[in-house]
CSV table of N, CA and C in Angstrom, one decimal:
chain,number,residue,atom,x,y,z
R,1,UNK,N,69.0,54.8,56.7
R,1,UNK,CA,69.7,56.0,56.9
R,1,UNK,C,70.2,56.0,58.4
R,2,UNK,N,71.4,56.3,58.4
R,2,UNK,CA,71.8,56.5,60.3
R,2,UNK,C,71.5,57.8,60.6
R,3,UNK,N,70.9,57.5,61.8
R,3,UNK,CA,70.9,58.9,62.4
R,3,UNK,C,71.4,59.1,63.7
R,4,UNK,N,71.7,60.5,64.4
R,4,UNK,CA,72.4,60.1,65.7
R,4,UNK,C,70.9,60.7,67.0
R,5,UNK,N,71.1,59.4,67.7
R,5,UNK,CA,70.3,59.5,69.1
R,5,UNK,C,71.0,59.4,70.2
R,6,UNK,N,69.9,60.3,71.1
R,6,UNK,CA,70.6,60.8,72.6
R,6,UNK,C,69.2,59.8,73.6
R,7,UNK,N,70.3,58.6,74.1
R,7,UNK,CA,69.4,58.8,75.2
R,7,UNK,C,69.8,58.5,76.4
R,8,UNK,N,68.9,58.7,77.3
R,8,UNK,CA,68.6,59.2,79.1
R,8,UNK,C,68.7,58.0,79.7
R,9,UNK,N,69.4,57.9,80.9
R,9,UNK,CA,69.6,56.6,81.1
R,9,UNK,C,69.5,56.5,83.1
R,10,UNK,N,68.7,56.2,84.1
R,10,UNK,CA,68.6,56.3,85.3
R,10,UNK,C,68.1,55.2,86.0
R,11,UNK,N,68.9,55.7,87.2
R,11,UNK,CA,68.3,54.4,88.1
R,11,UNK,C,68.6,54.8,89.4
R,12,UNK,N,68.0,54.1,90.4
R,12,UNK,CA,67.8,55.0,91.9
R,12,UNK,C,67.7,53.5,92.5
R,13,UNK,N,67.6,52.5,92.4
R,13,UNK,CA,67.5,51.0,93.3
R,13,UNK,C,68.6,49.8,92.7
R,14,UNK,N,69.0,48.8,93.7
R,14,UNK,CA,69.5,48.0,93.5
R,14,UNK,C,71.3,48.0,92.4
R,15,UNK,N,71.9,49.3,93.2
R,15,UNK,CA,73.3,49.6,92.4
R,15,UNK,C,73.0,50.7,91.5
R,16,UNK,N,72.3,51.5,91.9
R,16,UNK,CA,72.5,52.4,90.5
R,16,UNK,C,73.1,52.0,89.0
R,17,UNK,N,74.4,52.2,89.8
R,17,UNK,CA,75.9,52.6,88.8
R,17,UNK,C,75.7,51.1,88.2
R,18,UNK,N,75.7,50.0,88.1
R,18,UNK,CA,75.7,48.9,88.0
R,18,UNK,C,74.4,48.7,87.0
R,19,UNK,N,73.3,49.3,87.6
R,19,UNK,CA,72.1,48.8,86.7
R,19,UNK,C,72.6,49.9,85.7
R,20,UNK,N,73.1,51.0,85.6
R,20,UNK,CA,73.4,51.6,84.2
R,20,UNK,C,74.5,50.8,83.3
R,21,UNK,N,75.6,50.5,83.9
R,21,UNK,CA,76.4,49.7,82.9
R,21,UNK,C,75.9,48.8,82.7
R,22,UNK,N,74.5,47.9,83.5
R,22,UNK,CA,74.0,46.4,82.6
R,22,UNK,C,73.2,47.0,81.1
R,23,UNK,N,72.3,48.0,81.9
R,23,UNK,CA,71.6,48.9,80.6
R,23,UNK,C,72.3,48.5,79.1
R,24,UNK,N,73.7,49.7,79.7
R,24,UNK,CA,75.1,49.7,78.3
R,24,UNK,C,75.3,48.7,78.0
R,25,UNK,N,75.4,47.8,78.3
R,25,UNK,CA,76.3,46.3,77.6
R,25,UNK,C,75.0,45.7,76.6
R,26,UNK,N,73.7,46.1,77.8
R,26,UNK,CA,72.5,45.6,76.8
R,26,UNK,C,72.4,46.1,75.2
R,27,UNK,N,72.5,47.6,75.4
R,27,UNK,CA,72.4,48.5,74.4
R,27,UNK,C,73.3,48.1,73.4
R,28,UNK,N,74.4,47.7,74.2
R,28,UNK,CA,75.8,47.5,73.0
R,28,UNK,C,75.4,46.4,71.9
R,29,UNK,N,74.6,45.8,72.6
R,29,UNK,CA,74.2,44.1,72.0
R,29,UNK,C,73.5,44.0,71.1
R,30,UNK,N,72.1,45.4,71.0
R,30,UNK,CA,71.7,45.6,69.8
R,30,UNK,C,72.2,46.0,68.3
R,31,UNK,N,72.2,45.2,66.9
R,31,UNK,CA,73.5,44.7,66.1
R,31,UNK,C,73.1,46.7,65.5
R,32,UNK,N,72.1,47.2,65.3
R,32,UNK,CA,71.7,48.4,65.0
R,32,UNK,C,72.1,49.7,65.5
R,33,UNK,N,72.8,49.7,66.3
R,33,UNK,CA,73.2,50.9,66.9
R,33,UNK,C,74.5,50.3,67.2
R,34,UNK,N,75.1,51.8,67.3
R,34,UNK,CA,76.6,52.1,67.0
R,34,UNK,C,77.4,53.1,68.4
R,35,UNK,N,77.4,52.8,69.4
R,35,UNK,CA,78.0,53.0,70.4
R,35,UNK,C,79.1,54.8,70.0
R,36,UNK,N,78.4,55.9,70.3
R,36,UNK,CA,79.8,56.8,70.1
R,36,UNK,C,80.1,57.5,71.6
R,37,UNK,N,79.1,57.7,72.5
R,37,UNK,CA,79.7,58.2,73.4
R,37,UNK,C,78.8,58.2,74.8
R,38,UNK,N,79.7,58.4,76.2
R,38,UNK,CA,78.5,58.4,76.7
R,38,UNK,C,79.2,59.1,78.1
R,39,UNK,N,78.2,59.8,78.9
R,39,UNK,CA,78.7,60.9,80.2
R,39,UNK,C,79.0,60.1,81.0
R,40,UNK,N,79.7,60.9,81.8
R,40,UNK,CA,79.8,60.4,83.4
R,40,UNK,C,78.9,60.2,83.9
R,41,UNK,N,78.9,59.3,85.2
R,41,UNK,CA,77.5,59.3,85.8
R,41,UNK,C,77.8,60.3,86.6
R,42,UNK,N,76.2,60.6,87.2
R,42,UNK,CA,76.0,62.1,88.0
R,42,UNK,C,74.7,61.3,88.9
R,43,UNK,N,75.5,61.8,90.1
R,43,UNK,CA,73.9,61.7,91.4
R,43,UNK,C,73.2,62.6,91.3
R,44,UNK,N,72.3,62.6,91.2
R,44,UNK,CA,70.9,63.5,91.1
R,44,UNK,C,70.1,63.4,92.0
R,45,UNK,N,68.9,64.2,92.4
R,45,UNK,CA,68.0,64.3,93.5
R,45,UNK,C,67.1,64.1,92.6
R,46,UNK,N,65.5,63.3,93.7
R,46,UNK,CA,65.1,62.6,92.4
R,46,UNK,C,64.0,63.7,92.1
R,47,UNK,N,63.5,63.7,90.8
R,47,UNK,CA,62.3,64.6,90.1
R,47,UNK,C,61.3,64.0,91.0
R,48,UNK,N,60.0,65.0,90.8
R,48,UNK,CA,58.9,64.1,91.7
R,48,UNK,C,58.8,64.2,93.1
R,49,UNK,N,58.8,63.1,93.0
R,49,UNK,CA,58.9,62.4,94.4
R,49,UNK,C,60.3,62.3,95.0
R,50,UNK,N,60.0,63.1,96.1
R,50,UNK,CA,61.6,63.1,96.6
R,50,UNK,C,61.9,62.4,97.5
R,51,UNK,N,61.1,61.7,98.6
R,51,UNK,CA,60.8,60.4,99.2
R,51,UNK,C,61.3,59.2,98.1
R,52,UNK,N,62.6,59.5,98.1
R,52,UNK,CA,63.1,58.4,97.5
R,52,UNK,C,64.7,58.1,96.8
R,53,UNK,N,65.3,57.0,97.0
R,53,UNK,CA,67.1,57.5,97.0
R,53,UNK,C,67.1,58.5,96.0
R,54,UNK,N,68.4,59.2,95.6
R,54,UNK,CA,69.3,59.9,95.2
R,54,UNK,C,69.3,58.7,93.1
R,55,UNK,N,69.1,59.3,92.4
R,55,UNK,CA,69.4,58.3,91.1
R,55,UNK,C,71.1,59.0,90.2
R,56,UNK,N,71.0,58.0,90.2
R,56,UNK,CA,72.5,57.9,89.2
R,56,UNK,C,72.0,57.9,87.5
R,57,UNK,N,72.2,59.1,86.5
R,57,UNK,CA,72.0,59.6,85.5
R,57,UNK,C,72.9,59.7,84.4
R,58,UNK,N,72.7,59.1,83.2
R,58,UNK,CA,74.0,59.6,82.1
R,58,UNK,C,73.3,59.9,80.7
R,59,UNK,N,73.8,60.0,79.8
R,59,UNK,CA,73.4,60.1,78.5
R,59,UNK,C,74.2,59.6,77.6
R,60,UNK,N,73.7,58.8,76.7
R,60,UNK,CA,74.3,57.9,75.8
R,60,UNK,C,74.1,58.3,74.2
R,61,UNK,N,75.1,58.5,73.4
R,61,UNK,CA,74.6,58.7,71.6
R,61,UNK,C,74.9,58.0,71.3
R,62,UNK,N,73.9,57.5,70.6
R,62,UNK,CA,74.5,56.0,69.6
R,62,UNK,C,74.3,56.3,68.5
R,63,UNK,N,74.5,55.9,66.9
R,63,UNK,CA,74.4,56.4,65.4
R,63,UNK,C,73.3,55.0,65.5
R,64,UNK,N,72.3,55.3,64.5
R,64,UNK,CA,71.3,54.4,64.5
R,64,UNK,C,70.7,53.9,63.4
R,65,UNK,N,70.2,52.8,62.7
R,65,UNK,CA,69.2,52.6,61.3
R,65,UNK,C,67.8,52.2,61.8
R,66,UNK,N,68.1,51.7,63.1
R,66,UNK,CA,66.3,52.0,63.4
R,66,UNK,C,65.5,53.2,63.1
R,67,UNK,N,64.1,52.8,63.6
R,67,UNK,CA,62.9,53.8,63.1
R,67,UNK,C,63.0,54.3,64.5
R,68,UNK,N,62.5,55.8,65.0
R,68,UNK,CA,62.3,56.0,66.4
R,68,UNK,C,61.5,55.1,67.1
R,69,UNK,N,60.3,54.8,66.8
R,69,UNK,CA,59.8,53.8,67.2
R,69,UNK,C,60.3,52.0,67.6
R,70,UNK,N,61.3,51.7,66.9
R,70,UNK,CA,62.4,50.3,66.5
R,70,UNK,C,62.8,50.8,68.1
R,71,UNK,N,63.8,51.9,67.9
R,71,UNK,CA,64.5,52.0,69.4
R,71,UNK,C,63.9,51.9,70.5
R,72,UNK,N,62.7,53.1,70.7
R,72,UNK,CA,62.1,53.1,71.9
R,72,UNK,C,61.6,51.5,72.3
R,73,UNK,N,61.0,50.3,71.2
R,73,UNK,CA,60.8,49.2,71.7
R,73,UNK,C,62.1,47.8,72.1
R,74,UNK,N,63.2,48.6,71.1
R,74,UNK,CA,64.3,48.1,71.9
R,74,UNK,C,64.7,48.2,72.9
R,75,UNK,N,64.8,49.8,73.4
R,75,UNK,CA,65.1,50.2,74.8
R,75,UNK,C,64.0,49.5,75.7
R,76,UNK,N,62.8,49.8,75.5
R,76,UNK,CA,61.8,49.4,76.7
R,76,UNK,C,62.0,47.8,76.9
R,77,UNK,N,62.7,46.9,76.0
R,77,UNK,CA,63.3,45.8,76.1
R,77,UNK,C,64.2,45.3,77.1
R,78,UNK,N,64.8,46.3,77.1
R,78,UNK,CA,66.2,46.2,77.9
R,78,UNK,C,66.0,47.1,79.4
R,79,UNK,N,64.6,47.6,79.5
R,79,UNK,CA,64.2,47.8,80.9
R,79,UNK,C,63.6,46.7,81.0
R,80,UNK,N,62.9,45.3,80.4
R,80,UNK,CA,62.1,44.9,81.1
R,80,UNK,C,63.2,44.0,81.3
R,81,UNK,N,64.2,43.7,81.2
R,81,UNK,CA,65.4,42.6,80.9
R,81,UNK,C,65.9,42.4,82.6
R,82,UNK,N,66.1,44.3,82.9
R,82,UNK,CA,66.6,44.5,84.2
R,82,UNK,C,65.7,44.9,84.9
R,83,UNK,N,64.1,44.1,85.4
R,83,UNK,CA,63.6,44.3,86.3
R,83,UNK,C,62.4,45.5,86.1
R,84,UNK,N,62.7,46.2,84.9
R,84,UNK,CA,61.5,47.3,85.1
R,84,UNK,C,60.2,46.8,84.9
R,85,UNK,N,59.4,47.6,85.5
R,85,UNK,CA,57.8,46.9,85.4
R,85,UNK,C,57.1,48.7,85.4
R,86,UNK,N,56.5,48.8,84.2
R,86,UNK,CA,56.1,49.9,83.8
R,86,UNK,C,54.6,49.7,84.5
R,87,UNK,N,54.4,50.6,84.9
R,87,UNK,CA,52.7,50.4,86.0
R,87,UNK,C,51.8,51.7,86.0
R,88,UNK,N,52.4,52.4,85.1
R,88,UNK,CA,51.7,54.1,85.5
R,88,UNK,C,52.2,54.8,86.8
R,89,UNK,N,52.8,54.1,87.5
R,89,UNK,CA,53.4,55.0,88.8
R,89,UNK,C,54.5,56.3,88.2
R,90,UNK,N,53.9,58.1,88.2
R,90,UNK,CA,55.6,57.9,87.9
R,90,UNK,C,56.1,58.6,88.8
R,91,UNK,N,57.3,58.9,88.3
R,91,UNK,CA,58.0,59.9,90.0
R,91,UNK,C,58.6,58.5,91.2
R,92,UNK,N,58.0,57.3,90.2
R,92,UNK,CA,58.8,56.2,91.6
R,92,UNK,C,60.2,56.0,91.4
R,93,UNK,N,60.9,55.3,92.4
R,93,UNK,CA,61.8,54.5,92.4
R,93,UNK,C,61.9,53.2,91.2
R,94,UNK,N,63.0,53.5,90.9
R,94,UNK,CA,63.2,52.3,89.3
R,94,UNK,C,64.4,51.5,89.4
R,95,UNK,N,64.4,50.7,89.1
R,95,UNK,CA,66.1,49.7,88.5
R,95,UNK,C,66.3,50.5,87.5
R,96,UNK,N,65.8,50.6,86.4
R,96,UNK,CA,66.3,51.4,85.3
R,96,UNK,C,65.3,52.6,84.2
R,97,UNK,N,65.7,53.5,84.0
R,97,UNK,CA,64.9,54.1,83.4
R,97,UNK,C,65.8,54.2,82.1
R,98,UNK,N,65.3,54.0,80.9
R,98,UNK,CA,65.6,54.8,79.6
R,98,UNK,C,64.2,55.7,79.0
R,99,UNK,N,65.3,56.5,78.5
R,99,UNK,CA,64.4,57.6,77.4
R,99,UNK,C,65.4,58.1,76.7
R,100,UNK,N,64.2,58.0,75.2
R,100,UNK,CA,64.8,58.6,74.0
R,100,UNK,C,64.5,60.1,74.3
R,101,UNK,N,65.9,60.9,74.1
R,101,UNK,CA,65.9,61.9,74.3
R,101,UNK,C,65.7,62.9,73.0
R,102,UNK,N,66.7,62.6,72.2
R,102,UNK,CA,66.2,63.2,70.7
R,102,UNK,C,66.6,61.9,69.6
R,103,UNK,N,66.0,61.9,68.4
R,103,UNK,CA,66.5,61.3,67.5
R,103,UNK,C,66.6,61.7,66.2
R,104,UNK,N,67.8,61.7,65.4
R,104,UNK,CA,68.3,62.8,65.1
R,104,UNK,C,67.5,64.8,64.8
R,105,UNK,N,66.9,65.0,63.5
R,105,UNK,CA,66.5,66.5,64.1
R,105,UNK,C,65.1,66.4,64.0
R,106,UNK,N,64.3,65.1,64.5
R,106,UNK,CA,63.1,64.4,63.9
R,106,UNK,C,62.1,65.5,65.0
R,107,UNK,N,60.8,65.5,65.3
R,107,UNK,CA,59.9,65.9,65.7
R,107,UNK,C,59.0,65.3,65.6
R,108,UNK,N,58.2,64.7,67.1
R,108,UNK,CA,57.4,63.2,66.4
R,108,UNK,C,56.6,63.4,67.5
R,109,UNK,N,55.2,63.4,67.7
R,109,UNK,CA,54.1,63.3,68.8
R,109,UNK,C,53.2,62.0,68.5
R,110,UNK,N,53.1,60.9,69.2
R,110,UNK,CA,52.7,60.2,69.1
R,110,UNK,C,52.2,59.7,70.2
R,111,UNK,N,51.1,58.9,70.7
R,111,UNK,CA,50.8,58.2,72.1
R,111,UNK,C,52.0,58.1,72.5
R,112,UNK,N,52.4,56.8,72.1
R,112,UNK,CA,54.2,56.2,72.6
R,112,UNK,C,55.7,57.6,72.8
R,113,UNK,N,55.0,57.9,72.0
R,113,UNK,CA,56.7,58.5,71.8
R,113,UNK,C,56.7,60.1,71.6
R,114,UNK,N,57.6,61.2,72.4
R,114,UNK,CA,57.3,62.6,71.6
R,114,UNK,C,59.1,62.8,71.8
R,115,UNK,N,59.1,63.2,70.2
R,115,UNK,CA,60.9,64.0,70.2
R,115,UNK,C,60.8,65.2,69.9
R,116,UNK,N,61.3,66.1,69.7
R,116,UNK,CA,62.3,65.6,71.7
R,116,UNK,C,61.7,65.8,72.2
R,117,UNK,N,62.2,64.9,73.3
R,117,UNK,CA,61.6,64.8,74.9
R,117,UNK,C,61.1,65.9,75.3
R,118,UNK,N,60.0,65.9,75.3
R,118,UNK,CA,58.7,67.1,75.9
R,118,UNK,C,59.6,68.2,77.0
R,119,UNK,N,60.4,67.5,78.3
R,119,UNK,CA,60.7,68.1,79.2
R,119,UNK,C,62.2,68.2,79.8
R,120,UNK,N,63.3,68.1,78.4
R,120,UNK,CA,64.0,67.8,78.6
R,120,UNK,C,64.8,69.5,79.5
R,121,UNK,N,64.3,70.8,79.3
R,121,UNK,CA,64.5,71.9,79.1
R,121,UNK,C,64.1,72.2,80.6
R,122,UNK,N,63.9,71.3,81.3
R,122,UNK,CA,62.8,71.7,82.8
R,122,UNK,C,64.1,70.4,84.0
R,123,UNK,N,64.7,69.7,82.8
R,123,UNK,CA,65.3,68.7,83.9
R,123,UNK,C,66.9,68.7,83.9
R,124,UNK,N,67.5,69.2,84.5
R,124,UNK,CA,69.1,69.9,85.0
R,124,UNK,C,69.9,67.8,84.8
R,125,UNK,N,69.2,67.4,85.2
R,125,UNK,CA,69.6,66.2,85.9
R,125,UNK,C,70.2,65.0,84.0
R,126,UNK,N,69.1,65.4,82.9
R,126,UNK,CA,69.1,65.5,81.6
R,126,UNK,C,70.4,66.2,80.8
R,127,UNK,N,70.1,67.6,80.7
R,127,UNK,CA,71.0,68.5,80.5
R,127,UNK,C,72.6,68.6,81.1
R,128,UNK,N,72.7,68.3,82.3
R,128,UNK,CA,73.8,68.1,82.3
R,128,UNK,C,74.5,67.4,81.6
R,129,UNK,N,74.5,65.9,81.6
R,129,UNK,CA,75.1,64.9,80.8
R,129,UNK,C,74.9,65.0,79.5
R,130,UNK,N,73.5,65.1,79.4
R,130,UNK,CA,73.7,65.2,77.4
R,130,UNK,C,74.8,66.5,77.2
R,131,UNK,N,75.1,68.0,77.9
R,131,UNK,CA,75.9,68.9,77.3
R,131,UNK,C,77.2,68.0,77.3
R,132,UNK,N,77.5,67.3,78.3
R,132,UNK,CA,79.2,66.7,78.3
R,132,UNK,C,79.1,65.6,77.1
R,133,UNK,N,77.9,65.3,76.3
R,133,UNK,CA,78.3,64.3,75.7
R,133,UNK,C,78.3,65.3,74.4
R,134,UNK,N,77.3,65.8,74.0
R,134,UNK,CA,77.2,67.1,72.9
R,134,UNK,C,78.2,67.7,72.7
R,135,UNK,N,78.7,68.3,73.6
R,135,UNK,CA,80.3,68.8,73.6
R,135,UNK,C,81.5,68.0,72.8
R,136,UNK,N,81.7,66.9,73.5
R,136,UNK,CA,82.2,65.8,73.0
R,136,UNK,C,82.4,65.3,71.6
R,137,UNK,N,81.0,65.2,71.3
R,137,UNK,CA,80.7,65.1,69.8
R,137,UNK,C,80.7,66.4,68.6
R,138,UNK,N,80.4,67.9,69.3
R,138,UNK,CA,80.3,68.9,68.9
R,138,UNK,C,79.1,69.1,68.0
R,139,UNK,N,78.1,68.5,69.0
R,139,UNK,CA,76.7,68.8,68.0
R,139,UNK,C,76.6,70.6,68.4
R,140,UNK,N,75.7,70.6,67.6
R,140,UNK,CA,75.7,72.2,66.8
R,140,UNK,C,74.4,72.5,67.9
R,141,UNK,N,73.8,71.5,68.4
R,141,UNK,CA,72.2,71.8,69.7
R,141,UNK,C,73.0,71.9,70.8
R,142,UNK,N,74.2,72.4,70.9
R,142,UNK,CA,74.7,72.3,72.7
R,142,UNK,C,74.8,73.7,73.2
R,143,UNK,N,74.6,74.6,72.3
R,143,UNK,CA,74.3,75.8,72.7
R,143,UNK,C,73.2,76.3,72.8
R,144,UNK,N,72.1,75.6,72.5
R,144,UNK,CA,70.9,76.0,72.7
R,144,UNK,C,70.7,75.0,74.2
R,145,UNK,N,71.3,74.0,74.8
R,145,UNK,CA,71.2,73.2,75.5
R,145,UNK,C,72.1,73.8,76.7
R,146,UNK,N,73.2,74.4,76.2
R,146,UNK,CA,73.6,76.0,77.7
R,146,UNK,C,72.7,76.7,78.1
R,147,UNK,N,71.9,77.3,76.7
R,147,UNK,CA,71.1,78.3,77.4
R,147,UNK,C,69.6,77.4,78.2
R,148,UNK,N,69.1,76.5,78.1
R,148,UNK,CA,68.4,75.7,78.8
R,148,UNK,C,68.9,75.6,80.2
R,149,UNK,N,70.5,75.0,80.3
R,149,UNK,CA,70.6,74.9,81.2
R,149,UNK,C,70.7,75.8,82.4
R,150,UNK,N,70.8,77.0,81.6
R,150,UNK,CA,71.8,78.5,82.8
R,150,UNK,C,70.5,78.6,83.1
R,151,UNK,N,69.0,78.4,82.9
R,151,UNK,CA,67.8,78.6,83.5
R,151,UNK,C,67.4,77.9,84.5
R,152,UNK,N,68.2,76.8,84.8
R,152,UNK,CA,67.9,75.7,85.9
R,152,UNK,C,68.8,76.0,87.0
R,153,UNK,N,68.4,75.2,88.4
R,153,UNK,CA,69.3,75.1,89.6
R,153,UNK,C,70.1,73.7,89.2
R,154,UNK,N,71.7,73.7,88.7
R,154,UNK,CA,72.2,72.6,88.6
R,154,UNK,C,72.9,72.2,89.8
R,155,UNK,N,73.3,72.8,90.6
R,155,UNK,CA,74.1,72.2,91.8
R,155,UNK,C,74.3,71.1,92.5
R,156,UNK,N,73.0,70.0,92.4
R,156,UNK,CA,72.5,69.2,93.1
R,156,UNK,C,72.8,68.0,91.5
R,157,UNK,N,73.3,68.5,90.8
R,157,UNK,CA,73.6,67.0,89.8
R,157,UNK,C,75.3,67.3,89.9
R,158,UNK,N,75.7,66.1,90.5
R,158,UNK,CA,77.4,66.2,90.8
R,158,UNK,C,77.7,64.6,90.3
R,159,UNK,N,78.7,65.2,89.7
R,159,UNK,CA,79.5,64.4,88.7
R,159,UNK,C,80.3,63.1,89.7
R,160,UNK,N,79.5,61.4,89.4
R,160,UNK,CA,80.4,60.8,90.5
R,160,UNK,C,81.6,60.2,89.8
R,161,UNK,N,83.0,60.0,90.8
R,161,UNK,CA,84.5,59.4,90.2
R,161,UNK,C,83.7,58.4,90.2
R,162,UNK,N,84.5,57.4,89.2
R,162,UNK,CA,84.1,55.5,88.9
R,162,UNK,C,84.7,54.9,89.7
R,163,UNK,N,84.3,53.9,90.6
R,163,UNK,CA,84.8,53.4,91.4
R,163,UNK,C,85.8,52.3,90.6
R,164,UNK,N,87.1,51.8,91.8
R,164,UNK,CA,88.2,51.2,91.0
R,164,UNK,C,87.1,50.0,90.3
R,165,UNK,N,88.0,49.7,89.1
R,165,UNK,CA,87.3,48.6,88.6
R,165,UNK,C,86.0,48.8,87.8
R,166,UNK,N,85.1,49.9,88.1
R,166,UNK,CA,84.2,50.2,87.8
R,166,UNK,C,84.2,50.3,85.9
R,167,UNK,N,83.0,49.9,85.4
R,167,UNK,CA,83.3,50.0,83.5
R,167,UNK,C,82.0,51.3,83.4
R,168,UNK,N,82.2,52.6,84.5
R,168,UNK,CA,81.5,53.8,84.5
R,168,UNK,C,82.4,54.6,83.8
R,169,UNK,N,82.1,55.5,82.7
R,169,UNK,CA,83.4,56.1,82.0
R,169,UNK,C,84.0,57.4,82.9
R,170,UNK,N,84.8,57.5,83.0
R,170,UNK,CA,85.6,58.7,83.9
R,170,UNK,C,85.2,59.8,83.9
């Protein structure tokens, strides 16, 4: 069965913008998922630990026949591809971060994995992009994902132009 997934996509070292479109191309490569949309990137201040660059954030939906579980160990794939080294640190500086944000209207607590994303409702930096892509697609959760957001300070996630050449969507 396809379902549609939203995920989180960040990086704060070595190109930002650059380690997210290697992310994308990775993502695209998996024969299982189906590419429909994805935000602008946005500079963000980082969660945590703020002793540390500024990260570049998008959100990506793809239609999917993986299991939630299938994805999340695809994605964690395609961080370790580009350098990530998962260590328990968190709040650090990363080459890339993914997270499954939702998959489709599933509800799942597990060691590995909880949908939706536990904290997606507390992070502006999330919200933003998933609403421009929600929008986009006109899922029916982007008004419950306004009102999440009008409870946060967004100001500090600003939408960056793609540099010429850049394969960052506009």
């Amino acid at each position: 069965m396809v379902e549609r997934a939203y995920l989180g996509l960040g990086s704060n070292l070595d190109d930002p913008r650059s380690q997210l479109d290697r992310a994308l191309s990775l993502l695209d490569a998996i024969p299982s998922l189906h590419r429909l949309h994805v935000s602008g990137y946005f500079r963000t201040v980082p969660w945590g630990n703020r002793d540390q660059p500024d990260f570049v954030n998008a959100v990506l939906a793809v239609d999917s026949v993986l299991a939630p579980s299938e994805l999340l160990a695809r994605m964690l794939s395609v961080e370790r591809s580009l350098g990530r080294k998962r260590d328990g640190t968190r709040w650090a500086p990363r080459t890339i971060d993914l997270d499954l944000l939702y998959f489709g209207t599933r509800s799942l607590a597990t060691s590995q994995l909880d949908l939706p994303h536990p904290r997606i409702a507390e992070r502006a930096f999330v919200l933003v992009p998933l609403l421009e892509v929600a929008t986009v697609l006109a899922d029916p959760r982007r008004f419950e994902w306004h009102h999440m957001l009008s409870k946060l300070q967004h100001h500090d996630v600003v939408r960056l132009q793609p540099d010429f050449g850049s394969k960052a969507p506009a």
